[in-house]
Amino acid sequence: MSDVSSAASRSRRHPGTKPRRAARLAGVLAVTVVGLATPAAAATHAPSPLTSGATVAGMDVSGHQGTVNWNSAWRRGARFSYVKATEGTGFRSPTFSSQYEGALRVGMLRGAYHFGRPDLSGAAEQARFFVANGGGWSPDGHTLPGALDIEYNPYGPDDCYGLSPAAMSDWIAEFSDTYRSLTDRFPAIYTTRHWWNTCTSANPDFAGNNPLWVARYGPRVGELPAGWGSHAIWQHDNRGTFPGDQNLFNGDMAALKRFATTAP
């Protein structure tokens, strides 16, 4: 079910996809996790031109990718994936279950993400909806912490969803705190440096708890959003070796497994 109410919104992009603005992502996206091991060992088929450090290659998908050939992605080197579960409080991805279980079936670590809609409802309500529809976490060794995708508004002209920086910071904090109360884990935050620094007025207060999944399309991660000193995941392109978006984890496979099992 779509949570998009207006005809203008429906004409943009169905919520089954992960709405992003490619032109803005070029040069502004990247990801960070505080406290993870720094790169050490050789990458698992990671794209060598992008980084000289040890990383683990991964991907993220949504309804836009439909049926994913997980065996092929595994053979090509993907070792983790994030899968879109929900958006707002009215949209559940119809492909979530098949994609989420498909990633696990071939041996990948996998997690779920929620596309935040601060313009539609409260953060606590959306966090509860996310957890109730596949976004939970448990220390089972193969489930990554849920992620809040908070970025440019694809449904209207105001990138910050009509919220002031203080109100946006409060919304994100409420989502984060509610998710933690339900799962015992803070969610990762997916964002870009430009969006974060604009729409939260460069709020540095989240870096201590929330792993950073940063998006920046280009050969380097670049400067991170305010507060974070390192990243957990870097989304470096929206096409490439794997279906969906292309990601690199900032650490070796042992660090990725720790990320799935324990909070940093």
PDB file of C-alpha atoms in Angstrom:
ATOM      1  CA  MET A   1       0.000   0.000   0.000  1.00  0.00           C
ATOM      2  CA  SER A   2       1.304   3.420  -0.902  1.00  0.00           C
ATOM      3  CA  ASP A   3       1.448   6.178   1.671  1.00  0.00           C
ATOM      4  CA  VAL A   4       1.672   8.870  -1.004  1.00  0.00           C
ATOM      5  CA  SER A   5      -1.526  10.902  -0.922  1.00  0.00           C
ATOM      6  CA  SER A   6      -1.275  13.461  -3.724  1.00  0.00           C
ATOM      7  CA  ALA A   7      -1.320  12.952  -7.480  1.00  0.00           C
ATOM      8  CA  ALA A   8       1.822  15.043  -7.767  1.00  0.00           C
ATOM      9  CA  SER A   9       3.627  12.759  -5.337  1.00  0.00           C
ATOM     10  CA  ARG A  10       2.430   9.623  -7.088  1.00  0.00           C
ATOM     11  CA  SER A  11       3.796  10.912 -10.370  1.00  0.00           C
ATOM     12  CA  ARG A  12       7.334  11.078  -9.004  1.00  0.00           C
ATOM     13  CA  ARG A  13       8.277   7.608  -7.887  1.00  0.00           C
ATOM     14  CA  HIS A  14       6.479   4.694  -6.320  1.00  0.00           C
ATOM     15  CA  PRO A  15       7.523   4.039  -2.722  1.00  0.00           C
ATOM     16  CA  GLY A  16       8.615   0.541  -3.739  1.00  0.00           C
ATOM     17  CA  THR A  17      11.824   2.104  -4.970  1.00  0.00           C
ATOM     18  CA  LYS A  18      14.393   3.847  -2.847  1.00  0.00           C
ATOM     19  CA  PRO A  19      13.891   7.490  -3.801  1.00  0.00           C
ATOM     20  CA  ARG A  20      17.160   9.309  -4.293  1.00  0.00           C
ATOM     21  CA  ARG A  21      18.313  12.221  -6.390  1.00  0.00           C
ATOM     22  CA  ALA A  22      21.300  10.965  -8.326  1.00  0.00           C
ATOM     23  CA  ALA A  23      22.579  14.382  -9.302  1.00  0.00           C
ATOM     24  CA  ARG A  24      22.736  15.474  -5.679  1.00  0.00           C
ATOM     25  CA  LEU A  25      24.206  12.220  -4.504  1.00  0.00           C
ATOM     26  CA  ALA A  26      27.165  12.608  -6.806  1.00  0.00           C
ATOM     27  CA  GLY A  27      29.751  14.098  -4.527  1.00  0.00           C
ATOM     28  CA  VAL A  28      27.770  14.135  -1.281  1.00  0.00           C
ATOM     29  CA  LEU A  29      27.072  10.575  -0.083  1.00  0.00           C
ATOM     30  CA  ALA A  30      29.109   8.423   2.389  1.00  0.00           C
ATOM     31  CA  VAL A  31      28.763   6.144   5.565  1.00  0.00           C
ATOM     32  CA  THR A  32      30.345   5.879   9.036  1.00  0.00           C
ATOM     33  CA  VAL A  33      30.392   3.700  12.126  1.00  0.00           C
ATOM     34  CA  VAL A  34      32.103   4.860  15.274  1.00  0.00           C
ATOM     35  CA  GLY A  35      34.299   2.355  17.012  1.00  0.00           C
ATOM     36  CA  LEU A  36      34.655  -0.208  14.224  1.00  0.00           C
ATOM     37  CA  ALA A  37      38.019  -1.630  13.348  1.00  0.00           C
ATOM     38  CA  THR A  38      39.889   0.246  10.676  1.00  0.00           C
ATOM     39  CA  PRO A  39      40.539  -1.552   7.384  1.00  0.00           C
ATOM     40  CA  ALA A  40      43.101  -4.310   7.729  1.00  0.00           C
ATOM     41  CA  ALA A  41      42.792  -7.341   5.474  1.00  0.00           C
ATOM     42  CA  ALA A  42      42.267  -7.799   1.762  1.00  0.00           C
ATOM     43  CA  ALA A  43      38.835  -6.941   0.404  1.00  0.00           C
ATOM     44  CA  THR A  44      36.275  -9.511  -0.648  1.00  0.00           C
ATOM     45  CA  HIS A  45      36.090  -8.652  -4.334  1.00  0.00           C
ATOM     46  CA  ALA A  46      35.780  -4.955  -3.432  1.00  0.00           C
ATOM     47  CA  PRO A  47      36.168  -2.529  -6.337  1.00  0.00           C
ATOM     48  CA  SER A  48      39.891  -1.782  -6.147  1.00  0.00           C
ATOM     49  CA  PRO A  49      39.834   1.711  -7.738  1.00  0.00           C
ATOM     50  CA  LEU A  50      37.703   3.046  -4.886  1.00  0.00           C
ATOM     51  CA  THR A  51      39.833   2.258  -1.894  1.00  0.00           C
ATOM     52  CA  SER A  52      43.205   0.810  -0.976  1.00  0.00           C
ATOM     53  CA  GLY A  53      42.100  -0.292   2.483  1.00  0.00           C
ATOM     54  CA  ALA A  54      40.399  -3.485   3.534  1.00  0.00           C
ATOM     55  CA  THR A  55      36.675  -3.390   2.849  1.00  0.00           C
ATOM     56  CA  VAL A  56      33.809  -5.799   2.318  1.00  0.00           C
ATOM     57  CA  ALA A  57      31.625  -5.281  -0.729  1.00  0.00           C
ATOM     58  CA  GLY A  58      27.863  -5.158  -0.418  1.00  0.00           C
ATOM     59  CA  MET A  59      24.652  -3.798  -1.914  1.00  0.00           C
ATOM     60  CA  ASP A  60      21.241  -2.398  -1.065  1.00  0.00           C
ATOM     61  CA  VAL A  61      17.988  -3.154  -2.857  1.00  0.00           C
ATOM     62  CA  SER A  62      14.293  -2.279  -2.840  1.00  0.00           C
ATOM     63  CA  GLY A  63      11.202  -3.056  -4.864  1.00  0.00           C
ATOM     64  CA  HIS A  64      12.897  -1.355  -7.809  1.00  0.00           C
ATOM     65  CA  GLN A  65      15.176  -4.400  -8.193  1.00  0.00           C
ATOM     66  CA  GLY A  66      12.336  -6.940  -7.918  1.00  0.00           C
ATOM     67  CA  THR A  67      13.637 -10.504  -8.051  1.00  0.00           C
ATOM     68  CA  VAL A  68      17.335 -10.484  -7.244  1.00  0.00           C
ATOM     69  CA  ASN A  69      19.802 -13.129  -8.382  1.00  0.00           C
ATOM     70  CA  TRP A  70      21.446 -13.552  -4.993  1.00  0.00           C
ATOM     71  CA  ASN A  71      23.666 -16.441  -6.066  1.00  0.00           C
ATOM     72  CA  SER A  72      25.180 -14.287  -8.791  1.00  0.00           C
ATOM     73  CA  ALA A  73      25.708 -11.383  -6.396  1.00  0.00           C
ATOM     74  CA  TRP A  74      27.445 -13.705  -3.945  1.00  0.00           C
ATOM     75  CA  ARG A  75      29.707 -15.140  -6.646  1.00  0.00           C
ATOM     76  CA  ARG A  76      30.649 -11.599  -7.657  1.00  0.00           C
ATOM     77  CA  GLY A  77      31.702 -10.798  -4.111  1.00  0.00           C
ATOM     78  CA  ALA A  78      28.746  -9.236  -2.246  1.00  0.00           C
ATOM     79  CA  ARG A  79      28.833 -10.253   1.412  1.00  0.00           C
ATOM     80  CA  PHE A  80      26.094  -8.062   2.865  1.00  0.00           C
ATOM     81  CA  SER A  81      22.926  -6.316   1.785  1.00  0.00           C
ATOM     82  CA  TYR A  82      20.416  -3.832   3.113  1.00  0.00           C
ATOM     83  CA  VAL A  83      16.818  -4.300   1.969  1.00  0.00           C
ATOM     84  CA  LYS A  84      14.043  -1.705   1.993  1.00  0.00           C
ATOM     85  CA  ALA A  85      11.274  -2.751   4.371  1.00  0.00           C
ATOM     86  CA  THR A  86       9.053   0.271   4.960  1.00  0.00           C
ATOM     87  CA  GLU A  87       8.369   3.935   4.285  1.00  0.00           C
ATOM     88  CA  GLY A  88       6.365   6.272   6.483  1.00  0.00           C
ATOM     89  CA  THR A  89       3.644   4.280   8.256  1.00  0.00           C
ATOM     90  CA  GLY A  90       1.692   3.000   5.276  1.00  0.00           C
ATOM     91  CA  PHE A  91       4.117   1.361   2.873  1.00  0.00           C
ATOM     92  CA  ARG A  92       5.542  -2.140   3.194  1.00  0.00           C
ATOM     93  CA  SER A  93       7.812  -3.232   0.374  1.00  0.00           C
ATOM     94  CA  PRO A  94       6.164  -6.201  -1.385  1.00  0.00           C
ATOM     95  CA  THR A  95       9.595  -7.596  -2.238  1.00  0.00           C
ATOM     96  CA  PHE A  96      11.075  -7.270   1.255  1.00  0.00           C
ATOM     97  CA  SER A  97      10.582 -10.843   2.475  1.00  0.00           C
ATOM     98  CA  SER A  98      11.909 -12.507  -0.669  1.00  0.00           C
ATOM     99  CA  GLN A  99      14.911 -10.176  -0.859  1.00  0.00           C
ATOM    100  CA  TYR A 100      15.695 -10.317   2.858  1.00  0.00           C
ATOM    101  CA  GLU A 101      15.543 -14.107   2.986  1.00  0.00           C
ATOM    102  CA  GLY A 102      17.282 -14.465  -0.370  1.00  0.00           C
ATOM    103  CA  ALA A 103      20.316 -12.586   0.936  1.00  0.00           C
ATOM    104  CA  LEU A 104      20.477 -14.802   4.016  1.00  0.00           C
ATOM    105  CA  ARG A 105      20.027 -17.974   2.002  1.00  0.00           C
ATOM    106  CA  VAL A 106      23.269 -17.454   0.070  1.00  0.00           C
ATOM    107  CA  GLY A 107      25.205 -16.552   3.217  1.00  0.00           C
ATOM    108  CA  MET A 108      25.103 -12.762   3.234  1.00  0.00           C
ATOM    109  CA  LEU A 109      24.658 -10.678   6.341  1.00  0.00           C
ATOM    110  CA  ARG A 110      21.561  -8.579   5.806  1.00  0.00           C
ATOM    111  CA  GLY A 111      19.647  -5.736   7.374  1.00  0.00           C
ATOM    112  CA  ALA A 112      16.492  -3.747   6.739  1.00  0.00           C
ATOM    113  CA  TYR A 113      16.065  -0.032   6.144  1.00  0.00           C
ATOM    114  CA  HIS A 114      13.212   2.426   6.574  1.00  0.00           C
ATOM    115  CA  PHE A 115      12.723   5.472   4.364  1.00  0.00           C
ATOM    116  CA  GLY A 116      11.844   8.216   6.809  1.00  0.00           C
ATOM    117  CA  ARG A 117       8.955  10.566   6.065  1.00  0.00           C
ATOM    118  CA  PRO A 118       8.991  13.313   8.703  1.00  0.00           C
ATOM    119  CA  ASP A 119       6.259  15.098   6.771  1.00  0.00           C
ATOM    120  CA  LEU A 120       3.733  12.306   7.298  1.00  0.00           C
ATOM    121  CA  SER A 121       3.823  11.197  10.923  1.00  0.00           C
ATOM    122  CA  GLY A 122       5.766  11.052  14.151  1.00  0.00           C
ATOM    123  CA  ALA A 123       9.124   9.347  14.395  1.00  0.00           C
ATOM    124  CA  ALA A 124       8.127   6.922  17.162  1.00  0.00           C
ATOM    125  CA  GLU A 125       5.171   5.734  15.094  1.00  0.00           C
ATOM    126  CA  GLN A 126       7.405   5.134  12.090  1.00  0.00           C
ATOM    127  CA  ALA A 127      10.036   3.309  14.151  1.00  0.00           C
ATOM    128  CA  ARG A 128       7.388   0.976  15.560  1.00  0.00           C
ATOM    129  CA  PHE A 129       6.001   0.374  12.067  1.00  0.00           C
ATOM    130  CA  PHE A 130       9.494  -0.444  10.811  1.00  0.00           C
ATOM    131  CA  VAL A 131      10.241  -2.938  13.574  1.00  0.00           C
ATOM    132  CA  ALA A 132       6.835  -4.579  13.200  1.00  0.00           C
ATOM    133  CA  ASN A 133       7.421  -5.113   9.490  1.00  0.00           C
ATOM    134  CA  GLY A 134      10.859  -6.652   9.280  1.00  0.00           C
ATOM    135  CA  GLY A 135      13.148  -3.945  10.636  1.00  0.00           C
ATOM    136  CA  GLY A 136      14.055  -5.522  13.947  1.00  0.00           C
ATOM    137  CA  TRP A 137      17.464  -6.669  15.088  1.00  0.00           C
ATOM    138  CA  SER A 138      18.764  -9.613  17.097  1.00  0.00           C
ATOM    139  CA  PRO A 139      22.327 -10.737  17.897  1.00  0.00           C
ATOM    140  CA  ASP A 140      22.024 -13.852  15.736  1.00  0.00           C
ATOM    141  CA  GLY A 141      25.207 -13.148  13.804  1.00  0.00           C
ATOM    142  CA  HIS A 142      23.609 -12.485  10.429  1.00  0.00           C
ATOM    143  CA  THR A 143      21.289  -9.523  11.046  1.00  0.00           C
ATOM    144  CA  LEU A 144      22.667  -6.009  10.627  1.00  0.00           C
ATOM    145  CA  PRO A 145      21.157  -3.190  12.680  1.00  0.00           C
ATOM    146  CA  GLY A 146      18.173  -1.521  11.069  1.00  0.00           C
ATOM    147  CA  ALA A 147      18.883   1.695   9.193  1.00  0.00           C
ATOM    148  CA  LEU A 148      16.997   4.982   8.960  1.00  0.00           C
ATOM    149  CA  ASP A 149      17.255   6.391   5.449  1.00  0.00           C
ATOM    150  CA  ILE A 150      16.887  10.142   5.985  1.00  0.00           C
ATOM    151  CA  GLU A 151      17.676  12.286   2.961  1.00  0.00           C
ATOM    152  CA  TYR A 152      16.304  14.561   0.242  1.00  0.00           C
ATOM    153  CA  ASN A 153      12.515  14.742   0.028  1.00  0.00           C
ATOM    154  CA  PRO A 154      11.534  13.085  -3.278  1.00  0.00           C
ATOM    155  CA  TYR A 155       7.886  14.121  -2.973  1.00  0.00           C
ATOM    156  CA  GLY A 156       8.090  17.891  -2.672  1.00  0.00           C
ATOM    157  CA  PRO A 157      10.257  20.974  -3.184  1.00  0.00           C
ATOM    158  CA  ASP A 158      11.427  21.230   0.443  1.00  0.00           C
ATOM    159  CA  ASP A 159      14.376  18.889   0.975  1.00  0.00           C
ATOM    160  CA  CYS A 160      13.889  19.097   4.738  1.00  0.00           C
ATOM    161  CA  TYR A 161      10.211  18.050   4.703  1.00  0.00           C
ATOM    162  CA  GLY A 162       9.088  21.389   6.104  1.00  0.00           C
ATOM    163  CA  LEU A 163      10.963  20.921   9.393  1.00  0.00           C
ATOM    164  CA  SER A 164      13.406  23.318  10.991  1.00  0.00           C
ATOM    165  CA  PRO A 165      16.862  21.917  11.844  1.00  0.00           C
ATOM    166  CA  ALA A 166      15.869  21.648  15.506  1.00  0.00           C
ATOM    167  CA  ALA A 167      12.613  19.852  14.674  1.00  0.00           C
ATOM    168  CA  MET A 168      14.389  17.500  12.270  1.00  0.00           C
ATOM    169  CA  SER A 169      17.011  16.658  14.892  1.00  0.00           C
ATOM    170  CA  ASP A 170      14.241  15.911  17.392  1.00  0.00           C
ATOM    171  CA  TRP A 171      12.458  13.685  14.861  1.00  0.00           C
ATOM    172  CA  ILE A 172      15.589  11.666  14.133  1.00  0.00           C
ATOM    173  CA  ALA A 173      16.401  11.362  17.839  1.00  0.00           C
ATOM    174  CA  GLU A 174      12.901  10.100  18.578  1.00  0.00           C
ATOM    175  CA  PHE A 175      13.158   7.494  15.822  1.00  0.00           C
ATOM    176  CA  SER A 176      16.574   6.403  17.088  1.00  0.00           C
ATOM    177  CA  ASP A 177      15.518   6.193  20.722  1.00  0.00           C
ATOM    178  CA  THR A 178      12.323   4.308  19.899  1.00  0.00           C
ATOM    179  CA  TYR A 179      14.178   1.830  17.721  1.00  0.00           C
ATOM    180  CA  ARG A 180      16.697   1.218  20.480  1.00  0.00           C
ATOM    181  CA  SER A 181      13.951   0.690  23.061  1.00  0.00           C
ATOM    182  CA  LEU A 182      12.436  -1.985  20.819  1.00  0.00           C
ATOM    183  CA  THR A 183      15.625  -3.743  19.693  1.00  0.00           C
ATOM    184  CA  ASP A 184      18.411  -2.850  22.178  1.00  0.00           C
ATOM    185  CA  ARG A 185      20.373  -1.401  19.264  1.00  0.00           C
ATOM    186  CA  PHE A 186      20.660   2.095  17.853  1.00  0.00           C
ATOM    187  CA  PRO A 187      19.860   2.227  14.134  1.00  0.00           C
ATOM    188  CA  ALA A 188      22.393   3.144  11.504  1.00  0.00           C
ATOM    189  CA  ILE A 189      21.715   6.447   9.765  1.00  0.00           C
ATOM    190  CA  TYR A 190      21.904   6.652   5.984  1.00  0.00           C
ATOM    191  CA  THR A 191      22.378  10.190   4.720  1.00  0.00           C
ATOM    192  CA  THR A 192      24.566  12.576   2.773  1.00  0.00           C
ATOM    193  CA  ARG A 193      26.861  15.227   4.149  1.00  0.00           C
ATOM    194  CA  HIS A 194      25.019  18.040   2.380  1.00  0.00           C
ATOM    195  CA  TRP A 195      21.540  16.958   3.474  1.00  0.00           C
ATOM    196  CA  TRP A 196      22.594  16.341   7.063  1.00  0.00           C
ATOM    197  CA  ASN A 197      24.477  19.566   7.496  1.00  0.00           C
ATOM    198  CA  THR A 198      21.637  21.518   5.888  1.00  0.00           C
ATOM    199  CA  CYS A 199      18.572  19.903   7.444  1.00  0.00           C
ATOM    200  CA  THR A 200      19.953  19.330  10.963  1.00  0.00           C
ATOM    201  CA  SER A 201      22.190  22.416  10.929  1.00  0.00           C
ATOM    202  CA  ALA A 202      25.255  20.145  11.167  1.00  0.00           C
ATOM    203  CA  ASN A 203      24.091  18.460  14.375  1.00  0.00           C
ATOM    204  CA  PRO A 204      27.046  16.438  15.758  1.00  0.00           C
ATOM    205  CA  ASP A 205      25.122  14.673  18.520  1.00  0.00           C
ATOM    206  CA  PHE A 206      24.256  11.425  16.721  1.00  0.00           C
ATOM    207  CA  ALA A 207      27.766  10.217  15.973  1.00  0.00           C
ATOM    208  CA  GLY A 208      28.278   8.710  19.423  1.00  0.00           C
ATOM    209  CA  ASN A 209      25.431   6.224  19.040  1.00  0.00           C
ATOM    210  CA  ASN A 210      24.396   5.827  15.421  1.00  0.00           C
ATOM    211  CA  PRO A 211      26.622   4.107  12.856  1.00  0.00           C
ATOM    212  CA  LEU A 212      26.933   6.184   9.701  1.00  0.00           C
ATOM    213  CA  TRP A 213      25.971   4.876   6.292  1.00  0.00           C
ATOM    214  CA  VAL A 214      27.140   7.682   4.076  1.00  0.00           C
ATOM    215  CA  ALA A 215      26.361   8.196   0.430  1.00  0.00           C
ATOM    216  CA  ARG A 216      28.798   9.817  -1.901  1.00  0.00           C
ATOM    217  CA  TYR A 217      29.140   8.813  -5.534  1.00  0.00           C
ATOM    218  CA  GLY A 218      32.759   9.129  -6.517  1.00  0.00           C
ATOM    219  CA  PRO A 219      36.234   7.684  -5.992  1.00  0.00           C
ATOM    220  CA  ARG A 220      36.556   8.833  -2.354  1.00  0.00           C
ATOM    221  CA  VAL A 221      34.326   8.985   0.696  1.00  0.00           C
ATOM    222  CA  GLY A 222      35.250  12.601   1.292  1.00  0.00           C
ATOM    223  CA  GLU A 223      34.257  14.719   4.270  1.00  0.00           C
ATOM    224  CA  LEU A 224      31.594  13.167   6.482  1.00  0.00           C
ATOM    225  CA  PRO A 225      28.438  14.685   7.975  1.00  0.00           C
ATOM    226  CA  ALA A 226      28.965  16.733  11.132  1.00  0.00           C
ATOM    227  CA  GLY A 227      30.021  14.744  14.188  1.00  0.00           C
ATOM    228  CA  TRP A 228      31.164  11.504  12.595  1.00  0.00           C
ATOM    229  CA  GLY A 229      34.862  10.834  12.431  1.00  0.00           C
ATOM    230  CA  SER A 230      34.649   7.550  10.501  1.00  0.00           C
ATOM    231  CA  HIS A 231      32.099   5.600   8.525  1.00  0.00           C
ATOM    232  CA  ALA A 232      30.659   2.115   8.707  1.00  0.00           C
ATOM    233  CA  ILE A 233      29.319   1.851   5.177  1.00  0.00           C
ATOM    234  CA  TRP A 234      29.955   3.899   2.080  1.00  0.00           C
ATOM    235  CA  GLN A 235      27.444   3.869  -0.755  1.00  0.00           C
ATOM    236  CA  HIS A 236      29.642   4.817  -3.696  1.00  0.00           C
ATOM    237  CA  ASP A 237      27.381   4.284  -6.722  1.00  0.00           C
ATOM    238  CA  ASN A 238      23.851   3.380  -7.763  1.00  0.00           C
ATOM    239  CA  ARG A 239      24.975   0.875 -10.362  1.00  0.00           C
ATOM    240  CA  GLY A 240      27.825  -1.526 -10.825  1.00  0.00           C
ATOM    241  CA  THR A 241      28.794  -5.100 -10.065  1.00  0.00           C
ATOM    242  CA  PHE A 242      25.717  -5.964  -8.003  1.00  0.00           C
ATOM    243  CA  PRO A 243      21.994  -5.328  -8.315  1.00  0.00           C
ATOM    244  CA  GLY A 244      20.898  -2.058  -6.702  1.00  0.00           C
ATOM    245  CA  ASP A 245      23.259   0.386  -5.030  1.00  0.00           C
ATOM    246  CA  GLN A 246      26.933  -0.401  -4.491  1.00  0.00           C
ATOM    247  CA  ASN A 247      28.387  -0.294  -0.981  1.00  0.00           C
ATOM    248  CA  LEU A 248      31.633  -0.901   0.869  1.00  0.00           C
ATOM    249  CA  PHE A 249      31.905  -1.726   4.554  1.00  0.00           C
ATOM    250  CA  ASN A 250      34.698   0.072   6.391  1.00  0.00           C
ATOM    251  CA  GLY A 251      36.504  -2.938   7.803  1.00  0.00           C
ATOM    252  CA  ASP A 252      37.258  -6.583   7.155  1.00  0.00           C
ATOM    253  CA  MET A 253      34.855  -9.510   7.354  1.00  0.00           C
ATOM    254  CA  ALA A 254      35.520 -10.042  11.053  1.00  0.00           C
ATOM    255  CA  ALA A 255      34.581  -6.412  11.742  1.00  0.00           C
ATOM    256  CA  LEU A 256      31.410  -6.771   9.677  1.00  0.00           C
ATOM    257  CA  LYS A 257      30.409  -9.802  11.729  1.00  0.00           C
ATOM    258  CA  ARG A 258      31.019  -7.831  14.922  1.00  0.00           C
ATOM    259  CA  PHE A 259      28.858  -5.046  13.525  1.00  0.00           C
ATOM    260  CA  ALA A 260      26.052  -7.565  13.081  1.00  0.00           C
ATOM    261  CA  THR A 261      26.449  -8.995  16.550  1.00  0.00           C
ATOM    262  CA  THR A 262      27.240  -6.171  18.930  1.00  0.00           C
ATOM    263  CA  ALA A 263      26.826  -2.442  19.208  1.00  0.00           C
ATOM    264  CA  PRO A 264      30.008  -0.420  18.635  1.00  0.00           C
TER     265      PRO A 264
END
